[in-house]
Coordinates of C-alpha atoms in Angstrom, one line a residue:
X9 CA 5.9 13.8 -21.3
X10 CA 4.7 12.7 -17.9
X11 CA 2.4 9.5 -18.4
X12 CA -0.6 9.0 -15.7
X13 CA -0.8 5.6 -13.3
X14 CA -4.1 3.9 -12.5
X15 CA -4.4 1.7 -9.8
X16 CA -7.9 -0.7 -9.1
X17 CA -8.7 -3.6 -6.1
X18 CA -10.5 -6.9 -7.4
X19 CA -12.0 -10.0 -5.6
X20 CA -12.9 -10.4 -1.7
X21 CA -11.4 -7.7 0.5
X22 CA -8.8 -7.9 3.2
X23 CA -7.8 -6.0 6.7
X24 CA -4.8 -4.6 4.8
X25 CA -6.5 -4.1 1.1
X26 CA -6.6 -0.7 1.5
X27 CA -2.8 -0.2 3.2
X28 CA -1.2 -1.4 0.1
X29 CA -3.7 1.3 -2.3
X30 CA -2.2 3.6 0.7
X31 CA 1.4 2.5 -0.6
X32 CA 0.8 2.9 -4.4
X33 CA -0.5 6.0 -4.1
X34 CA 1.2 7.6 -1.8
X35 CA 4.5 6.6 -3.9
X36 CA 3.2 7.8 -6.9
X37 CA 2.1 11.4 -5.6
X38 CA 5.9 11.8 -4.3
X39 CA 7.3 11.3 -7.9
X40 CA 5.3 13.9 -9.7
X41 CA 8.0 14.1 -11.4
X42 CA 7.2 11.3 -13.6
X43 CA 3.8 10.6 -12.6
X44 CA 1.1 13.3 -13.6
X45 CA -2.3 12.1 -12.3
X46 CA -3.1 8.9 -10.0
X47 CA -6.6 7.3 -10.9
X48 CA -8.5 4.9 -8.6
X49 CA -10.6 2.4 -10.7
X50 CA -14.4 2.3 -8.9
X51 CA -15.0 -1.5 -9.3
X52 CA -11.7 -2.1 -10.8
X53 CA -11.5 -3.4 -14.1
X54 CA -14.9 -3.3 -15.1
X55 CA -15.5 -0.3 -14.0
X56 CA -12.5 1.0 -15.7
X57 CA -14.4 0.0 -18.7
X58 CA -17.6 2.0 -18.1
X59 CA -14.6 4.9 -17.0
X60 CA -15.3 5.1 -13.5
X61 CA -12.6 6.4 -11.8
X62 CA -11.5 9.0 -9.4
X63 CA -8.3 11.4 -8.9
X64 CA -6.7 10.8 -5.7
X65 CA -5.1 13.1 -5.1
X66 CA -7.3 15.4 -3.3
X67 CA -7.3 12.5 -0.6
X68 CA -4.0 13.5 0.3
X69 CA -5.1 17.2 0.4
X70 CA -7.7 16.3 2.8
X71 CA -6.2 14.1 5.0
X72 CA -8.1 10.6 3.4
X73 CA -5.6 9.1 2.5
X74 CA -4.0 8.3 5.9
X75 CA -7.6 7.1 7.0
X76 CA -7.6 4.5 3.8
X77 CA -4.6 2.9 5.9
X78 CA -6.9 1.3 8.6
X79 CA -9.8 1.3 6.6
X80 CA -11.3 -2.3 5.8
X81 CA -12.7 -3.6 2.6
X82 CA -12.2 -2.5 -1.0
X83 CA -12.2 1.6 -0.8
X84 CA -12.5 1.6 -4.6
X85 CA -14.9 -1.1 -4.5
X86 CA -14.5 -4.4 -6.0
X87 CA -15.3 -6.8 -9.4
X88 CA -14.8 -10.5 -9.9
X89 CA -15.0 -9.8 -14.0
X90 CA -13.0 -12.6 -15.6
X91 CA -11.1 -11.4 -18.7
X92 CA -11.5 -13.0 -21.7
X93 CA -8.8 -16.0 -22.4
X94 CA -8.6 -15.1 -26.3
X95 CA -6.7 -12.1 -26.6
X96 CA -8.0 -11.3 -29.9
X97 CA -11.3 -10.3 -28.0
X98 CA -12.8 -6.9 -28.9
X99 CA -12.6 -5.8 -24.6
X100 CA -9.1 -5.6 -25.2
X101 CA -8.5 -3.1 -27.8
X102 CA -11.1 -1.0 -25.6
X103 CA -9.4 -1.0 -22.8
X104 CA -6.2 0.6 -24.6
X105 CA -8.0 3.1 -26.4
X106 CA -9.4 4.1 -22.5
X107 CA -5.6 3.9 -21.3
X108 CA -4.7 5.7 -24.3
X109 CA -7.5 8.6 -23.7
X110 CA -6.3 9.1 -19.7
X111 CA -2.4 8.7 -20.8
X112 CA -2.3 5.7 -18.6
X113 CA 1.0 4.7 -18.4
X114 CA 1.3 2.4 -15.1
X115 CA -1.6 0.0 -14.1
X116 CA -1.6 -1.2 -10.3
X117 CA -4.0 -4.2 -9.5
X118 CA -4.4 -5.1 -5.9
X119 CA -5.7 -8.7 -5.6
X120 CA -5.4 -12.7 -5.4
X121 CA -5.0 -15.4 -8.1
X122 CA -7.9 -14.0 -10.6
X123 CA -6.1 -10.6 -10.4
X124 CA -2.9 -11.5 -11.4
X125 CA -4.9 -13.3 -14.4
X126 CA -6.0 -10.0 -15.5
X127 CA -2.1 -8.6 -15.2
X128 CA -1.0 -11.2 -16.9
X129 CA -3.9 -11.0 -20.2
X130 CA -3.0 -7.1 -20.3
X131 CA 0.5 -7.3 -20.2
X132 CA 0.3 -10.1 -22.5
X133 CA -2.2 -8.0 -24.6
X134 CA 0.3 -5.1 -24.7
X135 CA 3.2 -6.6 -25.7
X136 CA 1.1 -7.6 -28.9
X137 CA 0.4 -4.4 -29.3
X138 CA 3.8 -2.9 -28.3
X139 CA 2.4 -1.1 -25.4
X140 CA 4.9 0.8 -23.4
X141 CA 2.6 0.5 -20.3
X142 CA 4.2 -1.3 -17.1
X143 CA 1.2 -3.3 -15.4
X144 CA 2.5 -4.6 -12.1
X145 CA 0.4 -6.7 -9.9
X146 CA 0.0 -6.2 -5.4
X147 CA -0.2 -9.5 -4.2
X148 CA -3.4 -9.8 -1.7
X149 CA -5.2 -13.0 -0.3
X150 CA -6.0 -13.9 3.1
X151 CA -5.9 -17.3 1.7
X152 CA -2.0 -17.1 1.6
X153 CA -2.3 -19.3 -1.7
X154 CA 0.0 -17.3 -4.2
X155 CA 3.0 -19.1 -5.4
X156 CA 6.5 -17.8 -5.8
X157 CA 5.3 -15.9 -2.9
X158 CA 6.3 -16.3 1.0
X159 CA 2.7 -14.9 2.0
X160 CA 0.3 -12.4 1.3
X161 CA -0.4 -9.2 2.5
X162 CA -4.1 -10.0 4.7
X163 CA -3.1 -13.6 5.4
X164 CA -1.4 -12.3 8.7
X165 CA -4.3 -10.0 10.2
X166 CA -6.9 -12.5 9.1
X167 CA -4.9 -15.5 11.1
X168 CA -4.6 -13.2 13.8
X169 CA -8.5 -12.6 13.9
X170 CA -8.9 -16.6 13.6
X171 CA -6.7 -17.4 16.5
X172 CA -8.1 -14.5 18.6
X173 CA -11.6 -15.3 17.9
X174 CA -11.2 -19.1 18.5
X175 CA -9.1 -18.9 21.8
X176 CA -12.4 -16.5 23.1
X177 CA -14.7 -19.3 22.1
X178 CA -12.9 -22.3 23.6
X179 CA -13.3 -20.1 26.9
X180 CA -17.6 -20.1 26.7
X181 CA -17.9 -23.2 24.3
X182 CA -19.4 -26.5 25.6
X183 CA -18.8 -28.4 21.9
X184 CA -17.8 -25.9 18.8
X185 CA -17.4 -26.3 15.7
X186 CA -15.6 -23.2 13.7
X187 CA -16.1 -23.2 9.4
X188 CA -13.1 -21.0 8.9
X189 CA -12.7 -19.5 5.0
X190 CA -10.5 -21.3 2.5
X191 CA -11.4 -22.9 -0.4
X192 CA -8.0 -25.2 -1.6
X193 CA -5.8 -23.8 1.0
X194 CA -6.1 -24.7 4.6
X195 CA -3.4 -21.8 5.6
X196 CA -6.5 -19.7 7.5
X197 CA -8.0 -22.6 9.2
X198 CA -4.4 -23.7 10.1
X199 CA -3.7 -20.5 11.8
X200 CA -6.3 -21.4 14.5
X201 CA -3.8 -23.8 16.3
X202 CA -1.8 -20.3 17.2
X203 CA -5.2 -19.7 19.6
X204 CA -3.6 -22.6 21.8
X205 CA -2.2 -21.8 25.2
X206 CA -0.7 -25.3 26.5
X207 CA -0.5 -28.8 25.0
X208 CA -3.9 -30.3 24.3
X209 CA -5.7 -26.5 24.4
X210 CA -8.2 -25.6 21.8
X211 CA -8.8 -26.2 19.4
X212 CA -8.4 -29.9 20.1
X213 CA -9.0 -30.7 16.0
X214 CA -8.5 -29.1 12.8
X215 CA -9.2 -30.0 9.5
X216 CA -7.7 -28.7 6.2
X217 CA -8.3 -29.2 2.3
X218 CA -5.3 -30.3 1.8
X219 CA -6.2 -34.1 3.1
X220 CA -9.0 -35.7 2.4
X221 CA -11.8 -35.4 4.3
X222 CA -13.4 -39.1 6.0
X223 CA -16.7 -38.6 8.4
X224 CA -15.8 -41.9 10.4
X225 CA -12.4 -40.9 11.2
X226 CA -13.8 -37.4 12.4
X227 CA -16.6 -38.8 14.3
X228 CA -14.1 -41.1 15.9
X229 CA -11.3 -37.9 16.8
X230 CA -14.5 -36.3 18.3
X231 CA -15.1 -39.5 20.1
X232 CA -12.1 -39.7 21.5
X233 CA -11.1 -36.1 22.4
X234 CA -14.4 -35.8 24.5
X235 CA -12.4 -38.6 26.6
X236 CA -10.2 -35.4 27.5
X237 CA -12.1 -32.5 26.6
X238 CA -15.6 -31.7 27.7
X239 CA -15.7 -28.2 26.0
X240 CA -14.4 -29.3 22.5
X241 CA -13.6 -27.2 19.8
X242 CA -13.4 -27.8 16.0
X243 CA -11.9 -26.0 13.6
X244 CA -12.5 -26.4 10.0
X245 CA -11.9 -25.5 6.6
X246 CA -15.4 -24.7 4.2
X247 CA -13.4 -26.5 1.5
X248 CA -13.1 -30.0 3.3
X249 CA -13.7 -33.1 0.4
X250 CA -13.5 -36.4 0.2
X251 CA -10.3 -36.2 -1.6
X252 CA -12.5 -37.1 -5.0
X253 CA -13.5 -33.1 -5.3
X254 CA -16.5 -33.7 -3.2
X255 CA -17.2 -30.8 -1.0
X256 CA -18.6 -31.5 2.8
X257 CA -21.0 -28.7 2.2
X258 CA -22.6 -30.2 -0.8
X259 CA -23.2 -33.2 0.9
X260 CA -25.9 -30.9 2.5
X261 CA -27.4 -28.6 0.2
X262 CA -26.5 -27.6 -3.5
X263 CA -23.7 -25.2 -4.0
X264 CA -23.0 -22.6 -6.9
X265 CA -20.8 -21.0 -8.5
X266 CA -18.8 -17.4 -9.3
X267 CA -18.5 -15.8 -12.6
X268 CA -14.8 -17.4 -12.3
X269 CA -16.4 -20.4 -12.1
X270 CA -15.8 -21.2 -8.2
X271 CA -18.2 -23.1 -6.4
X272 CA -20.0 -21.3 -3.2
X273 CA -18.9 -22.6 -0.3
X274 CA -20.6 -22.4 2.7
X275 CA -22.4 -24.9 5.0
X276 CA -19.7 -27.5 6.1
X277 CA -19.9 -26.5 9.7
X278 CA -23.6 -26.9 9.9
X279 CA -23.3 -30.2 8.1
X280 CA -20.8 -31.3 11.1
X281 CA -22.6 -30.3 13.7
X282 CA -25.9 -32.1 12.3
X283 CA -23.6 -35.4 12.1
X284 CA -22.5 -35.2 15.3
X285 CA -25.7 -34.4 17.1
X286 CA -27.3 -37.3 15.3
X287 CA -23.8 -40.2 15.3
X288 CA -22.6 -39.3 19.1
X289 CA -26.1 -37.4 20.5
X290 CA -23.7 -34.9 22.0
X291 CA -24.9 -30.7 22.1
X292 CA -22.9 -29.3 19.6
X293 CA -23.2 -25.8 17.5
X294 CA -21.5 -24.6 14.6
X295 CA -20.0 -21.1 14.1
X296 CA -19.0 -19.9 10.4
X297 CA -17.0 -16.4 10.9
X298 CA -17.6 -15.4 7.7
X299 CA -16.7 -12.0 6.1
X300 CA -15.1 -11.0 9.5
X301 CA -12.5 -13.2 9.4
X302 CA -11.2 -11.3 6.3
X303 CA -11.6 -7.5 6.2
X304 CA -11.8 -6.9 10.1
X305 CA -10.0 -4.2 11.6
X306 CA -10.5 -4.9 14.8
X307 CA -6.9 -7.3 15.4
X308 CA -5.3 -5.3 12.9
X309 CA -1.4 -7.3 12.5
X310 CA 1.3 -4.4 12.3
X311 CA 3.6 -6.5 10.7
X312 CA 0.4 -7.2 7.7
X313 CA -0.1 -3.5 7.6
X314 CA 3.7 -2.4 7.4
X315 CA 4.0 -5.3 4.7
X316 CA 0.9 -4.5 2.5
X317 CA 2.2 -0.7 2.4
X318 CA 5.7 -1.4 1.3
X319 CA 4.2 -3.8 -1.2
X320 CA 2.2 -1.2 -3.0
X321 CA 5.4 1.3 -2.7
X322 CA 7.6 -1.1 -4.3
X323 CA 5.1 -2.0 -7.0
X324 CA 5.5 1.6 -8.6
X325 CA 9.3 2.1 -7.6
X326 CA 9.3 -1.8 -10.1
X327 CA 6.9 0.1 -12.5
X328 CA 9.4 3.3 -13.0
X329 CA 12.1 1.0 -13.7
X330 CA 10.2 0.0 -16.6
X331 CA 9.1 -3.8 -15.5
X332 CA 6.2 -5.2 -16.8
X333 CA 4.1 -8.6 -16.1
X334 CA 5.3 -9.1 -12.7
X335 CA 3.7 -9.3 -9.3
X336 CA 5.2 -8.5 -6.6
X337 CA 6.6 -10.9 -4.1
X338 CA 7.5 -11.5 -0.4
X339 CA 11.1 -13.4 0.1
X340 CA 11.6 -14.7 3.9
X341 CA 15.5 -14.4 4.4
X342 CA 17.4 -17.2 6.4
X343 CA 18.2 -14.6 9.1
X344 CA 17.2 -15.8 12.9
X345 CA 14.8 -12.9 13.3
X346 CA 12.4 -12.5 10.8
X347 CA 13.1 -10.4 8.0
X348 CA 11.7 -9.8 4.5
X349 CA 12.9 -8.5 0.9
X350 CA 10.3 -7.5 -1.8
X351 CA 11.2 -9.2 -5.7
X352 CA 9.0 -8.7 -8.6
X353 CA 8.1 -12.4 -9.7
X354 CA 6.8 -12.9 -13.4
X355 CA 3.1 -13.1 -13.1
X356 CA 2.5 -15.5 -16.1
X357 CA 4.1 -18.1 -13.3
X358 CA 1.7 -17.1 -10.6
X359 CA -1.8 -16.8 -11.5
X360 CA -3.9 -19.9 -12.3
X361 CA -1.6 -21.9 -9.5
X362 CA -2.4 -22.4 -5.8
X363 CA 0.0 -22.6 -3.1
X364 CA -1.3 -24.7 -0.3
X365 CA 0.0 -26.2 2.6
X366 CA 2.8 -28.7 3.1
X367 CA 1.5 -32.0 3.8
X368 CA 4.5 -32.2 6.2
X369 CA 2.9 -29.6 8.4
X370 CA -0.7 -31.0 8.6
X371 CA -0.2 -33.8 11.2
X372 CA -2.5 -36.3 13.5
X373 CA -3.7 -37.8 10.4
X374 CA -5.1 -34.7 9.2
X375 CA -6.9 -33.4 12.3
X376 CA -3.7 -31.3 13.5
X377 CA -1.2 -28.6 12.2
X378 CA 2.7 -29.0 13.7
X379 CA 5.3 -26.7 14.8
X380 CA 6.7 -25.9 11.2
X381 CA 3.3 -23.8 10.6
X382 CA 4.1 -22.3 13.5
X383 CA 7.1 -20.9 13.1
X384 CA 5.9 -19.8 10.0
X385 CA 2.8 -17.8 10.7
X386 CA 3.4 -16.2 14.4
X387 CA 5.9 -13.2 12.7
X388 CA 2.9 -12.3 10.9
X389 CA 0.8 -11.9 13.3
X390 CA 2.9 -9.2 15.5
X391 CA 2.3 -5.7 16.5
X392 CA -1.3 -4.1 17.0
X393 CA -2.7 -1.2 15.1
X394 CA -4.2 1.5 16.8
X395 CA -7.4 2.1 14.2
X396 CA -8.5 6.1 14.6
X397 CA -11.9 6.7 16.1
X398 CA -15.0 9.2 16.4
X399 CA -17.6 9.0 18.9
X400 CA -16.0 5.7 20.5
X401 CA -16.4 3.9 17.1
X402 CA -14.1 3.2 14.3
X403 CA -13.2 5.8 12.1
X404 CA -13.1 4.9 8.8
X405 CA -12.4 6.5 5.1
X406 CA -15.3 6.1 2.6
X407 CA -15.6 7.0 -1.2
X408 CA -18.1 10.6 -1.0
X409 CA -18.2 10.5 -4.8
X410 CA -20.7 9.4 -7.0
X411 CA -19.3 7.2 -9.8
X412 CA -21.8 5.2 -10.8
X413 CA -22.7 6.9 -14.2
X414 CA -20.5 5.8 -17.2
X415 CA -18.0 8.2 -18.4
X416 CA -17.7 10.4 -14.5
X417 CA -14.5 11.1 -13.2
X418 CA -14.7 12.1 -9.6

């Protein structure tokens, strides 16, 4: 009997979210002949749990589903709902009974660290229970901070956006300072160095997370740089500390936190430019590129896009081979050119852990990156992606369905 897959997007969206749902499901309408129906959660998990989902097929019928590829955000829409850590919890068994009533048999979950959490309680869950259902995590993050994992799909279009946006403002700016996302992991606000053109270009100073953070010493690399550069720019990470877990952004206002528990970061830029305007008496202004910097399609990477599609193909192709508890993973090969393979990577290992970046690339002290991150990040950042358009504007796929009562299926 031919079991159904479901397949749901969770956390903060990306430029290529969306190309790897294109991948799972348009891998698992071409093997109908194991697959019966493909589900989309609306909301992922927790709307799984009110049974909000949709068939997708019919987005293949009506041409959709080649529009999702270029589509930012979370087409299914999104959830940050934290599992609970005691598997003896009552959700659980209702979840199954739900996957037993829709014949689920393969569960695809497209998202960062929390997301592979929630692989990793159901598979553990099932094997409890001796489910037969494969759940297979897509790896996505624009904050490139999975482990056992060369990147993630939306870390390359979202560096891409960072180093294009940066290089325009270093042409207009007089003194800049750029709060780039990144809570632990400075690999976003790293990527801005690709915006240089020459030696000594823009940005002139970066900052990461991954050293701690000390106002003097910044005040004094400002100092100095203006000895060079008259239109300076800054580029930051929002999770700058002290090294102690003190945020810079708390240092100005109160911060709060997500249902995983995640403080709110936001403010470190203006905090900056405050200190500057009042230590040196210099004009400054501070720029946070907020959600853009994530989910625009605008600087679309082809390399992200190809990537983020194979990922979700692969992550059924690992599901009909009967693997469970894994997410899958990108492997850089030795080869002089660059060149991927896809692996499915035991998920227990990978969520809850952060992968941030080598203290052997941040340089300067900690105000610059070297040539090893480099190397690393410009294949990711290759090819464009022509986006389909209407009336001059972006053409973009968008849910018509109305799933917000319990119990619809679209």
């Amino acid at each position: 009997m031919k079991k159904n897959a479901i397949v749901g997007q969770s956390g903060g969206p990306t430029a290529v979210i969306n190309a790897s749902l294109y991948g799972v499901v348009y891998e698992a309408l071409n093997r109908e002949d194991v697959i019966g129906t493909i589900y989309g959660m609306i909301n992922g998990i927790e709307g799984f749990l009110n049974e909000n989902m949709m068939d997708m097929k019919p987005l293949e019928v009506n041409g959709e589903l080649e529009l999702i590829k270029t589509t930012p955000g979370s087409y299914l829409g999104s959830c940050r709902y934290k599992l609970p850590e005691d598997l003896t919890d009552a959700v659980y068994p209702q979840l199954f009974e739900k996957f037993e009533k829709y014949n689920i048999g393969y569960f695809f979950y497209i998202g960062g660290n929390d997301s592979m959490d929630t692989v990793s309680k159901l598979s553990r869950y099932a094997e409890t229970v001796n489910s037969e259902i494969r759940f297979i995590g897509i790896p996505k993050t624009i904050d490139n901070d999975l482990v056992l994992t060369d990147h993630t799909p939306g870390f390359g279009s979202a560096a891409k956006y960072v180093a294009s946006t940066v290089r325009e403002i270093a042409i207009d700016a007089s003194v800049t300072i750029v709060e780039i996302m990144g809570r632990h992991a400075g690999w976003l606000a790293a990527a801005s160095v690709l915006a240089r053109k020459f030696e000594g270009d823009n940005p002139v100073l970066i900052y990461l997370p991954e050293v701690a953070f000390d106002q003097e010493q910044f005040l004094a690399d400002v100092q100095k740089a203006f000895e060079h550069t008259s239109n300076l720019v800054v580029c930051i990470s929002e999770g700058i500390n002290d090294g102690n877990g003190k945020f810079v952004c708390e240092l100005a206002s109160d911060v709060g936190v997500d249902t995983f528990g995640h403080k709110m970061l936001t403010g470190s830029g203006k905090y900056l430019e405050n200190l500057v305007k009042d230590r040196l008496g210099v004009k400054v202004r501070s720029i946070e590129l907020n959600v853009n910097q994530r989910c625009s399609s605008a600087m679309l990477s082809a390399t992200d896009e190809k990537e983020a599609i194979a990922s979700g193909s692969f992550g059924v192709q690992t599901a009909l081979k009967g693997t469970t508890g894994m997410m899958i993973a990108f492997h850089r090969t030795d080869d002089a050119d660059y060149h991927i393979t896809y692996a499915p990577e035991d998920v227990n290992l990978i969520c809850n852990q952060e992968k941030t970046v080598p203290l052997d690339w941040i340089t300067e002290n900690g105000s610059d990156i070297g040539q090893q991150f480099i190397d690393y990040a410009l294949p990711l950042i290759q090819g464009s992606v022509k986006v389909p358009e209407a009336g001059g504007l972006p053409k973009f796929a968008y849910r018509k369905c109305n799933c917000s009562e319990p119990s619809k299926i679209s």
